[in-house]
PDB file of C-alpha atoms in Angstrom:
ATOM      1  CA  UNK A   1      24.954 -14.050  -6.733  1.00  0.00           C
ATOM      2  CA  UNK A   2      21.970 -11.288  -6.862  1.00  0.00           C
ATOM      3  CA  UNK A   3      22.851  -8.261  -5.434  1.00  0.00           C
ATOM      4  CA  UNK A   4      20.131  -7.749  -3.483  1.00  0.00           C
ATOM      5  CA  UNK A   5      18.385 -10.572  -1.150  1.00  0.00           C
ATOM      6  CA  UNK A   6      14.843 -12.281  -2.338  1.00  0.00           C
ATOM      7  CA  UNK A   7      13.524 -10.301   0.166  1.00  0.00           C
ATOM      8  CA  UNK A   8      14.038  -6.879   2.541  1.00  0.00           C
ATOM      9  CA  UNK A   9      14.158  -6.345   5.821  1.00  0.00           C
ATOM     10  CA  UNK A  10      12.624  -4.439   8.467  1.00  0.00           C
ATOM     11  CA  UNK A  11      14.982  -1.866   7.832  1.00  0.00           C
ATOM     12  CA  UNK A  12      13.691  -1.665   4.819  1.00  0.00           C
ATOM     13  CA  UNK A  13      16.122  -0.330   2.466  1.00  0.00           C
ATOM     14  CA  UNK A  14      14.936   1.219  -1.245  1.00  0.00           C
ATOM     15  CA  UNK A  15      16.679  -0.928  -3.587  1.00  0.00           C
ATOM     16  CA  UNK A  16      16.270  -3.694  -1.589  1.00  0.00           C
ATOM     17  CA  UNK A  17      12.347  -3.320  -1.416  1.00  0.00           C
ATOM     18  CA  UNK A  18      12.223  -2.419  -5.008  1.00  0.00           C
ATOM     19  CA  UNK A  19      13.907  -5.732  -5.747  1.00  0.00           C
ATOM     20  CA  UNK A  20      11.948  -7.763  -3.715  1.00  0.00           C
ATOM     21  CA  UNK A  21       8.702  -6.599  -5.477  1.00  0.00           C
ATOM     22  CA  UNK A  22      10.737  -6.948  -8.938  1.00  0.00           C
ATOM     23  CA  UNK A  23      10.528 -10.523  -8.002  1.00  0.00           C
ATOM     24  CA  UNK A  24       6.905 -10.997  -7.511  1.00  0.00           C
ATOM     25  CA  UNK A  25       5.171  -8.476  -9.920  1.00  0.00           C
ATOM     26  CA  UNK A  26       4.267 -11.266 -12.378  1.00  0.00           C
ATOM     27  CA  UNK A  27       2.102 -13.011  -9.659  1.00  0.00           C
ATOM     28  CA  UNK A  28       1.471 -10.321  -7.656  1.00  0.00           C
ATOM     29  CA  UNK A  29      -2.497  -9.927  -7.846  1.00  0.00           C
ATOM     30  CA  UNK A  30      -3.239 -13.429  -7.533  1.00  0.00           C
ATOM     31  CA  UNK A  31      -0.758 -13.888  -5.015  1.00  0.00           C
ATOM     32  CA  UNK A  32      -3.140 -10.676  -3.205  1.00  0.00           C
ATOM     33  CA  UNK A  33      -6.211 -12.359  -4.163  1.00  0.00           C
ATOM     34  CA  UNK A  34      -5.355 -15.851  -2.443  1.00  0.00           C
ATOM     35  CA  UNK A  35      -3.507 -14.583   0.326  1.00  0.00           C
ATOM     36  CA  UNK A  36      -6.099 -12.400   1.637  1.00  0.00           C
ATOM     37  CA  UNK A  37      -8.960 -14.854   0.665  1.00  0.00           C
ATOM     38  CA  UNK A  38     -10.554 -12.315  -1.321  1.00  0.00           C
ATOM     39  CA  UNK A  39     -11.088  -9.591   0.814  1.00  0.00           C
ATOM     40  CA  UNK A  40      -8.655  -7.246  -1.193  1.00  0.00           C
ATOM     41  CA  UNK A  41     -11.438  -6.733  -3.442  1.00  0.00           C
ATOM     42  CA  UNK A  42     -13.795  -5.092  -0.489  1.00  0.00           C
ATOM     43  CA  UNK A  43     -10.330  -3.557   0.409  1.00  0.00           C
ATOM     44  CA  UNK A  44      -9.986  -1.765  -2.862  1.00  0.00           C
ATOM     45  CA  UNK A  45     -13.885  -0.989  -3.389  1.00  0.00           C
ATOM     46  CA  UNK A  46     -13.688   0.812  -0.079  1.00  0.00           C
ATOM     47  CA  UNK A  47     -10.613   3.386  -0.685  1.00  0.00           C
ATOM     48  CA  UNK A  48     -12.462   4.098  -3.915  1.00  0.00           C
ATOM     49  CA  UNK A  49     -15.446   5.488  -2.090  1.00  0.00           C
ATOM     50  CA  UNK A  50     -12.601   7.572   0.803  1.00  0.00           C
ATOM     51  CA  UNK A  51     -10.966   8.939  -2.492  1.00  0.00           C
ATOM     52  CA  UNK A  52     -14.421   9.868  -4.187  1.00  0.00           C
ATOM     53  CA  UNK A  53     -13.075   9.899  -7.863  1.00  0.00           C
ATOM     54  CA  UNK A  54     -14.877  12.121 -10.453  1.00  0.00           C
ATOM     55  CA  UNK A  55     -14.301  13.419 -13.909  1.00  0.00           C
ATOM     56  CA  UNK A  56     -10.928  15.821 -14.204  1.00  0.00           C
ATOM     57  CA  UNK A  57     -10.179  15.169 -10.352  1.00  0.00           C
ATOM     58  CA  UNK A  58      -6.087  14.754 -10.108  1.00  0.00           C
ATOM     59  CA  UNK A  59      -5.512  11.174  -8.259  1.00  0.00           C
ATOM     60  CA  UNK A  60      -1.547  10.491  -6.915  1.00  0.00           C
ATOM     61  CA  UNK A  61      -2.004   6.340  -6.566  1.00  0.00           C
ATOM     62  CA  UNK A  62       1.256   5.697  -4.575  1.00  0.00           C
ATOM     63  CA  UNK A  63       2.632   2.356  -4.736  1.00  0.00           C
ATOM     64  CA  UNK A  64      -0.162   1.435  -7.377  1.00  0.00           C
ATOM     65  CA  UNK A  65       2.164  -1.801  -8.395  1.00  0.00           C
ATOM     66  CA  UNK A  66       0.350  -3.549 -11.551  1.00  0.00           C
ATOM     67  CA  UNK A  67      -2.167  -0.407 -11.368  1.00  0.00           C
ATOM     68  CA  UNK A  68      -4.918  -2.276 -10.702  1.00  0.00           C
ATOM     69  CA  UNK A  69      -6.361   0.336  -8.234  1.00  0.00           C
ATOM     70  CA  UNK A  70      -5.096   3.263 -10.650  1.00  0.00           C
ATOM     71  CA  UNK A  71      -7.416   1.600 -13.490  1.00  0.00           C
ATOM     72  CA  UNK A  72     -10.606   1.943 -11.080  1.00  0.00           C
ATOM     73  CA  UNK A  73      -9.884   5.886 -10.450  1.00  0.00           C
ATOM     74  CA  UNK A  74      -9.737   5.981 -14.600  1.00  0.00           C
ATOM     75  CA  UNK A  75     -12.921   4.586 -14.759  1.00  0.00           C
ATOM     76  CA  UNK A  76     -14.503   7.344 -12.988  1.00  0.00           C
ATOM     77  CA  UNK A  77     -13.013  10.147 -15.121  1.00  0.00           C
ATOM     78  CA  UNK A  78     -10.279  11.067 -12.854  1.00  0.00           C
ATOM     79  CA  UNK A  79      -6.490  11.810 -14.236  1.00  0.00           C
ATOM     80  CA  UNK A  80      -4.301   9.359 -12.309  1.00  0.00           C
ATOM     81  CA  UNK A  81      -0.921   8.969 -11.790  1.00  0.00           C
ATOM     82  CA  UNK A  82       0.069   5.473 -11.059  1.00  0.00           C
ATOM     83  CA  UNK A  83       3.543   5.831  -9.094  1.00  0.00           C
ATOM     84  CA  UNK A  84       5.757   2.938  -7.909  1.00  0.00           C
ATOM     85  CA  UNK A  85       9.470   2.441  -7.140  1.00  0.00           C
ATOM     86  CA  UNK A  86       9.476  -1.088  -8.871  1.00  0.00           C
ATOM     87  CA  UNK A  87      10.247  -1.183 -12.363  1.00  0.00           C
ATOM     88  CA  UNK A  88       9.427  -4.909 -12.507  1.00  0.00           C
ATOM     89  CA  UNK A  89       5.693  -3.578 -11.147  1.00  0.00           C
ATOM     90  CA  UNK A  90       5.465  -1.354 -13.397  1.00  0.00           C
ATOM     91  CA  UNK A  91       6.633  -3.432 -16.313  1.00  0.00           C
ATOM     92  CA  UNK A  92       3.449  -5.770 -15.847  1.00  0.00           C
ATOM     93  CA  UNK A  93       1.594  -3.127 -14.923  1.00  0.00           C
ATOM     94  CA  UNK A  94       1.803  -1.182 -18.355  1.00  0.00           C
ATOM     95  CA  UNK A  95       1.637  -4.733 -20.467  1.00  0.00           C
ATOM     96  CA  UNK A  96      -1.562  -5.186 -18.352  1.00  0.00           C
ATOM     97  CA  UNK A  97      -2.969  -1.839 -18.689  1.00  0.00           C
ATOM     98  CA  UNK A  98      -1.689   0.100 -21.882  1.00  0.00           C
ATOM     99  CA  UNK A  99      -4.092   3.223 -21.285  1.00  0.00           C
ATOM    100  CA  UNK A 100      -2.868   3.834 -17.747  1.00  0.00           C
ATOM    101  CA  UNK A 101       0.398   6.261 -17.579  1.00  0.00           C
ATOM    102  CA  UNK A 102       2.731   4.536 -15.073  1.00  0.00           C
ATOM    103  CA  UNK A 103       5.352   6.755 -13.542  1.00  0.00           C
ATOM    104  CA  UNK A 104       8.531   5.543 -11.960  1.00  0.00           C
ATOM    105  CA  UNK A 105       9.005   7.321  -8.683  1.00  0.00           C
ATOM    106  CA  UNK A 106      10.240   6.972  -5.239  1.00  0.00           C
ATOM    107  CA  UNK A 107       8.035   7.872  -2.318  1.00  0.00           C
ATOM    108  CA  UNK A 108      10.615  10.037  -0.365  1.00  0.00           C
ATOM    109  CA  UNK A 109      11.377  12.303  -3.204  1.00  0.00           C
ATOM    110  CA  UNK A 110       8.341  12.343  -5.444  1.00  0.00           C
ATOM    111  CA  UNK A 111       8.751  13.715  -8.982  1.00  0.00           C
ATOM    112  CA  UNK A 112       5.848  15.967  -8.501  1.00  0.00           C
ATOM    113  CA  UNK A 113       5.519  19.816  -8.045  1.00  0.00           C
ATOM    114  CA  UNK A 114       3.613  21.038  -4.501  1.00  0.00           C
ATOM    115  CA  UNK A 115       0.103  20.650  -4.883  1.00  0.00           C
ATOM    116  CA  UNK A 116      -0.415  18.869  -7.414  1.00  0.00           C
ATOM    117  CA  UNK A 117      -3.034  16.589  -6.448  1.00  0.00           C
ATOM    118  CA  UNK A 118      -6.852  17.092  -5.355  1.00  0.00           C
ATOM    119  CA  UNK A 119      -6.073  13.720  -3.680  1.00  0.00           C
ATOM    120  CA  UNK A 120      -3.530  10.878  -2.729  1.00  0.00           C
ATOM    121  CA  UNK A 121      -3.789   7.513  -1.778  1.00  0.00           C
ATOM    122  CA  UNK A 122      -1.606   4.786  -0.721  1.00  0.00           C
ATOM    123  CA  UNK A 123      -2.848   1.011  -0.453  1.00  0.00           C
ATOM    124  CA  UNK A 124      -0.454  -1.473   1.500  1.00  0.00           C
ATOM    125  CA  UNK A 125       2.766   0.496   0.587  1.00  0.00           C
ATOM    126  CA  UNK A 126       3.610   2.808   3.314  1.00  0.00           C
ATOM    127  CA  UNK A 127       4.447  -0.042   5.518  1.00  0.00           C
ATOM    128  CA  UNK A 128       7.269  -0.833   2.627  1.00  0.00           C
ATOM    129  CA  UNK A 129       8.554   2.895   3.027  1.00  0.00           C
ATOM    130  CA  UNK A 130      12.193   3.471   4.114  1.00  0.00           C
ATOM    131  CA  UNK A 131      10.889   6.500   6.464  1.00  0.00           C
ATOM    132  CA  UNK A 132       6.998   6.690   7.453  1.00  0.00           C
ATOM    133  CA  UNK A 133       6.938  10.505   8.956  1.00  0.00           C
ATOM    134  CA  UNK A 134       8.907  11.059   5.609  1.00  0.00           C
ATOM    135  CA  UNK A 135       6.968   9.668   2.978  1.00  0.00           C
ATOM    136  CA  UNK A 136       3.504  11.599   4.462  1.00  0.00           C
ATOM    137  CA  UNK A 137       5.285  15.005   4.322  1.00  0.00           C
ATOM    138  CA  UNK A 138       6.487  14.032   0.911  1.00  0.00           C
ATOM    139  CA  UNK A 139       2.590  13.188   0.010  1.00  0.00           C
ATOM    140  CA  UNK A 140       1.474  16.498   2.322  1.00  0.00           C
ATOM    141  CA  UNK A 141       4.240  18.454  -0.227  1.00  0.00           C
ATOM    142  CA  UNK A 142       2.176  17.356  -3.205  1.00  0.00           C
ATOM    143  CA  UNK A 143      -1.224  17.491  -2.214  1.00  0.00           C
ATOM    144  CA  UNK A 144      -3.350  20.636  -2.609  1.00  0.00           C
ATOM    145  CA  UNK A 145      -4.884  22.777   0.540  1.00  0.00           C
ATOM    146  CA  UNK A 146      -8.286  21.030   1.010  1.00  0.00           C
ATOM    147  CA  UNK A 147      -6.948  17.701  -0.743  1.00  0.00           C
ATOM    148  CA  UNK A 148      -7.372  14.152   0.784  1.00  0.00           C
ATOM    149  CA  UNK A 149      -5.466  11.609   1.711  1.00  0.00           C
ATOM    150  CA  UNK A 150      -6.260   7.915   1.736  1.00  0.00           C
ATOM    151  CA  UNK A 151      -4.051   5.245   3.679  1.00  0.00           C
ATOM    152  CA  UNK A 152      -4.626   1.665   3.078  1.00  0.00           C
ATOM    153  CA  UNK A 153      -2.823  -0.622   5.375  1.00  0.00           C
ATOM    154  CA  UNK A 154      -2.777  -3.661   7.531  1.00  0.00           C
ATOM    155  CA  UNK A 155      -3.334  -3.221  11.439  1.00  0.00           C
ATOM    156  CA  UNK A 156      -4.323  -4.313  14.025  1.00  0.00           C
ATOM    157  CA  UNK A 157      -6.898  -6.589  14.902  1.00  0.00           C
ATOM    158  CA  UNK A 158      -9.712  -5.172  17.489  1.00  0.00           C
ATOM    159  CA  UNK A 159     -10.559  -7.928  18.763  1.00  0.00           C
ATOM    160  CA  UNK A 160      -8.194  -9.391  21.526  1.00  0.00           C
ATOM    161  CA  UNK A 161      -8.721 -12.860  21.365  1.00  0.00           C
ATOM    162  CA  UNK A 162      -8.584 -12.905  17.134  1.00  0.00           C
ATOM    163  CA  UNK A 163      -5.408 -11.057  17.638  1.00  0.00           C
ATOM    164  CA  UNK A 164      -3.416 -14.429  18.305  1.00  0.00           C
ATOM    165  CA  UNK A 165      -4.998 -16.231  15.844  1.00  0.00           C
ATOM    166  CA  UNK A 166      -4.111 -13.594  12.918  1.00  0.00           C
ATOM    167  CA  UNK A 167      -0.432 -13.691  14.399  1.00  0.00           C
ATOM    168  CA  UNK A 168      -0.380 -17.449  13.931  1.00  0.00           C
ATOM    169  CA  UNK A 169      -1.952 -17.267  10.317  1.00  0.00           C
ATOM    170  CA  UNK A 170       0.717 -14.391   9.135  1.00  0.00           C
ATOM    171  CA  UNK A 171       3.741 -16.624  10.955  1.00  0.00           C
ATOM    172  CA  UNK A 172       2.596 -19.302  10.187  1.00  0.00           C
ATOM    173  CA  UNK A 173      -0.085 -20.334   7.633  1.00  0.00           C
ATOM    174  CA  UNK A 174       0.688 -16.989   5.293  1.00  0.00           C
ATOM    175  CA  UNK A 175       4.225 -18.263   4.187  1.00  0.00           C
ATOM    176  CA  UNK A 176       2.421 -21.647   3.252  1.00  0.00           C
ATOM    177  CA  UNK A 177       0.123 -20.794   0.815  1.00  0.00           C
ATOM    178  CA  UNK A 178       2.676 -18.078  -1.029  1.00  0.00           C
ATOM    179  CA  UNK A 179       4.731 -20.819  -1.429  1.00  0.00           C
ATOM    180  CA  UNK A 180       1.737 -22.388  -3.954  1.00  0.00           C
ATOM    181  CA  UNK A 181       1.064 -18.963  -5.599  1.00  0.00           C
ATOM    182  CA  UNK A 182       4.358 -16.976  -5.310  1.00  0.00           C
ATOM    183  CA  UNK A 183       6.973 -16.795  -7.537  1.00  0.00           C
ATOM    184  CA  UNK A 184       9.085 -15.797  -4.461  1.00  0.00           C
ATOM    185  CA  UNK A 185       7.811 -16.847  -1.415  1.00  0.00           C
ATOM    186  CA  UNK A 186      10.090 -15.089   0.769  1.00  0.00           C
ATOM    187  CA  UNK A 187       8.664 -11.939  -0.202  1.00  0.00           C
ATOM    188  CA  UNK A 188       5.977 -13.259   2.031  1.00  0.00           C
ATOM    189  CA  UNK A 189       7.488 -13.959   4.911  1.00  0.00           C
ATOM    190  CA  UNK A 190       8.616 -10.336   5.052  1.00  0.00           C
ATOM    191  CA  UNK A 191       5.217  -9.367   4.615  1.00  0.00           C
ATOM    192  CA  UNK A 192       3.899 -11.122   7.655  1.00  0.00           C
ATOM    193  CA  UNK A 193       6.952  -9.432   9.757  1.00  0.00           C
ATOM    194  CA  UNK A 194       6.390  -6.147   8.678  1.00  0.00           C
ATOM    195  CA  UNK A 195       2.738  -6.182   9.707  1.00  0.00           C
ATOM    196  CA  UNK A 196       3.013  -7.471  12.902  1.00  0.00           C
ATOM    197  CA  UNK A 197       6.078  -4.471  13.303  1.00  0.00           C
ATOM    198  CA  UNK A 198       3.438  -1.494  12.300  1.00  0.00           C
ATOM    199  CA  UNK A 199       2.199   0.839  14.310  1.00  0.00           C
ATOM    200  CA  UNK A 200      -1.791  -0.205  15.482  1.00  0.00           C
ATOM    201  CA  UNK A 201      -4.467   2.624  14.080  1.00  0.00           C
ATOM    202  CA  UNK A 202      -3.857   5.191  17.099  1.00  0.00           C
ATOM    203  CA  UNK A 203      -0.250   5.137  16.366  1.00  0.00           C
ATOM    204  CA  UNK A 204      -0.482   5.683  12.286  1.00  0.00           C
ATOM    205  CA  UNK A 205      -2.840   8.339  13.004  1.00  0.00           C
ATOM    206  CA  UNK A 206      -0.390  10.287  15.050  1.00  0.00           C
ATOM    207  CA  UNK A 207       2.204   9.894  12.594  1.00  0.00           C
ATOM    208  CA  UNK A 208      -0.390  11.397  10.311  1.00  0.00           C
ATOM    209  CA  UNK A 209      -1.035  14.063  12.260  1.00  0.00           C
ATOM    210  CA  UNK A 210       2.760  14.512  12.964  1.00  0.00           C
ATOM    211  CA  UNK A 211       3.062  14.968   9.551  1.00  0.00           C
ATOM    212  CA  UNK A 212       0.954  18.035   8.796  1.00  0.00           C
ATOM    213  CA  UNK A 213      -2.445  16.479   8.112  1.00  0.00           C
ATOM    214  CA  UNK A 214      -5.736  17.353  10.019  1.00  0.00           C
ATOM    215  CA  UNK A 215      -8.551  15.700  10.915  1.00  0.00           C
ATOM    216  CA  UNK A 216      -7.535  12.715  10.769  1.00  0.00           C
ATOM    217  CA  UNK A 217      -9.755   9.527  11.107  1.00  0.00           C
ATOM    218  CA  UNK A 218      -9.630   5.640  10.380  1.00  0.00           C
ATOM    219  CA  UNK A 219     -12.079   2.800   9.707  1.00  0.00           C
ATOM    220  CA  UNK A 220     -11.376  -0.890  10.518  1.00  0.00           C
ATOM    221  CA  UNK A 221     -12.282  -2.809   7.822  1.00  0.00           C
ATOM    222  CA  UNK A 222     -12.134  -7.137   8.120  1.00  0.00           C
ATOM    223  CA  UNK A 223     -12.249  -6.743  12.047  1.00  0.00           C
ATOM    224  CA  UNK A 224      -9.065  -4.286  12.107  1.00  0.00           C
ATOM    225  CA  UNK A 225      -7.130  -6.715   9.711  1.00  0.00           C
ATOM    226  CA  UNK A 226      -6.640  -3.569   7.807  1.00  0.00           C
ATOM    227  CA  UNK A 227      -7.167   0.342   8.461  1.00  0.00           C
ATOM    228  CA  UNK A 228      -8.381   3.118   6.296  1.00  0.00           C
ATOM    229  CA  UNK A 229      -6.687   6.170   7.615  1.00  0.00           C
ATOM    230  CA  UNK A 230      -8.348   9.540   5.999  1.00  0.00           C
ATOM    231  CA  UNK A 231      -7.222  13.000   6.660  1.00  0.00           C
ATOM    232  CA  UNK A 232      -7.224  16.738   4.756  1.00  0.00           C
ATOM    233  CA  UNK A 233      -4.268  18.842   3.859  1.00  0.00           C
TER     234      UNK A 233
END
């Protein structure tokens, strides 16, 4: 028997988490891709322009999985760190994308001196997090006075009546179609409980803010399906 179930809880435990996306890494991006009927690429084109890459900038991608958001900061000229508890992630990841230098590292105890970074993003990976408040003073820790922070993450829809339509497609409809495209569709059905658990926009922002960061802001992007929380250290 595994040690650790196909999938984690809400409570979210570390090893359990990083087993879960051991499972999936091989399918991972078209799992993404399907599930989210496209959108992750608008998603992903969107931090880019919060983070603002340019030549020589210092980029902290936290849970960057496969590093397929780490590869578009390279392409700009900035040095990024692709960082992700999952070994299994990373695996693919660096088989995938030889050039990018993957770093195995957990999101409550960084391996990174205080500001390091001139920015740090996170795209659907704090929700995965053992300890929210935690994890942003962790990021805070490493990120220089002045830097940015970029939060990519699934909310909550704006728009009341959509609301219980999105709840039926992630309880319903979600688990479904990773079941055609995931090699472990249980994963999935974690996924749609976690969202539906997260705090809406108002509430991440306060955590934010809880954490040390000012000025702190968000964007609905699909409707409110996800958020793009900003803020400055």
């Amino acid at each position: 028997m595994s040690e650790h179930p196909a999938r984690a809880t809400l409570a979210k435990r570390r090893a359990d988490v990083s087993a879960m996306f051991d499972r999936v890494a091989e399918r991972y991006d078209l799992a993404n891709d399907v599930i989210s009927l496209g959108q992750d690429r608008a998603w992903r084109k969107a931090v880019v322009e919060a983070v603002r890459p340019r030549p020589g900038m210092r980029i902290l991608d936290l849970a960057a999985g496969t590093g397929t958001s780490s590869q578009t900061f390279a392409d700009e000229g900035a040095l990024v760190f692709p960082t992700d508890l999952s070994l299994g992630m990373l695996t693919v990841g660096k088989r995938r994308l030889p050039g990018l230098g993957f770093v195995a590292g957990d999101a409550l105890q960084l391996p990174y001196v205080d500001d390091a970074f001139d920015a740090v993003t996170i795209s659907f990976g704090l929700r995965n997090v053992e300890h929210t408040e935690a994890a942003l003073v962790e990021l805070r820790r490493v990120t220089r006075p002045g830097g940015r922070l970029v939060i990519c993450e699934f909310s909550t829809p704006t728009w009341a009546p959509f609301r219980l339509v999105y709840r039926n497609y992630l309880l319903a409809a979600l688990p479904r179609m990773a079941d055609l495209v995931s090699s472990n569709p249980a994963a999935y059905r974690y996924l749609a409980e976690s969202i539906l658990d997260w705090p809406d926009q108002p509430g991440l922002a306060d955590l934010i803010a809880s954490a040390g960061w000012t000025g702190v802001e968000w964007r609905n992007l699909s409707s409110g399906i996800v958020a793009l929380h900003r803020a400055t250290a």
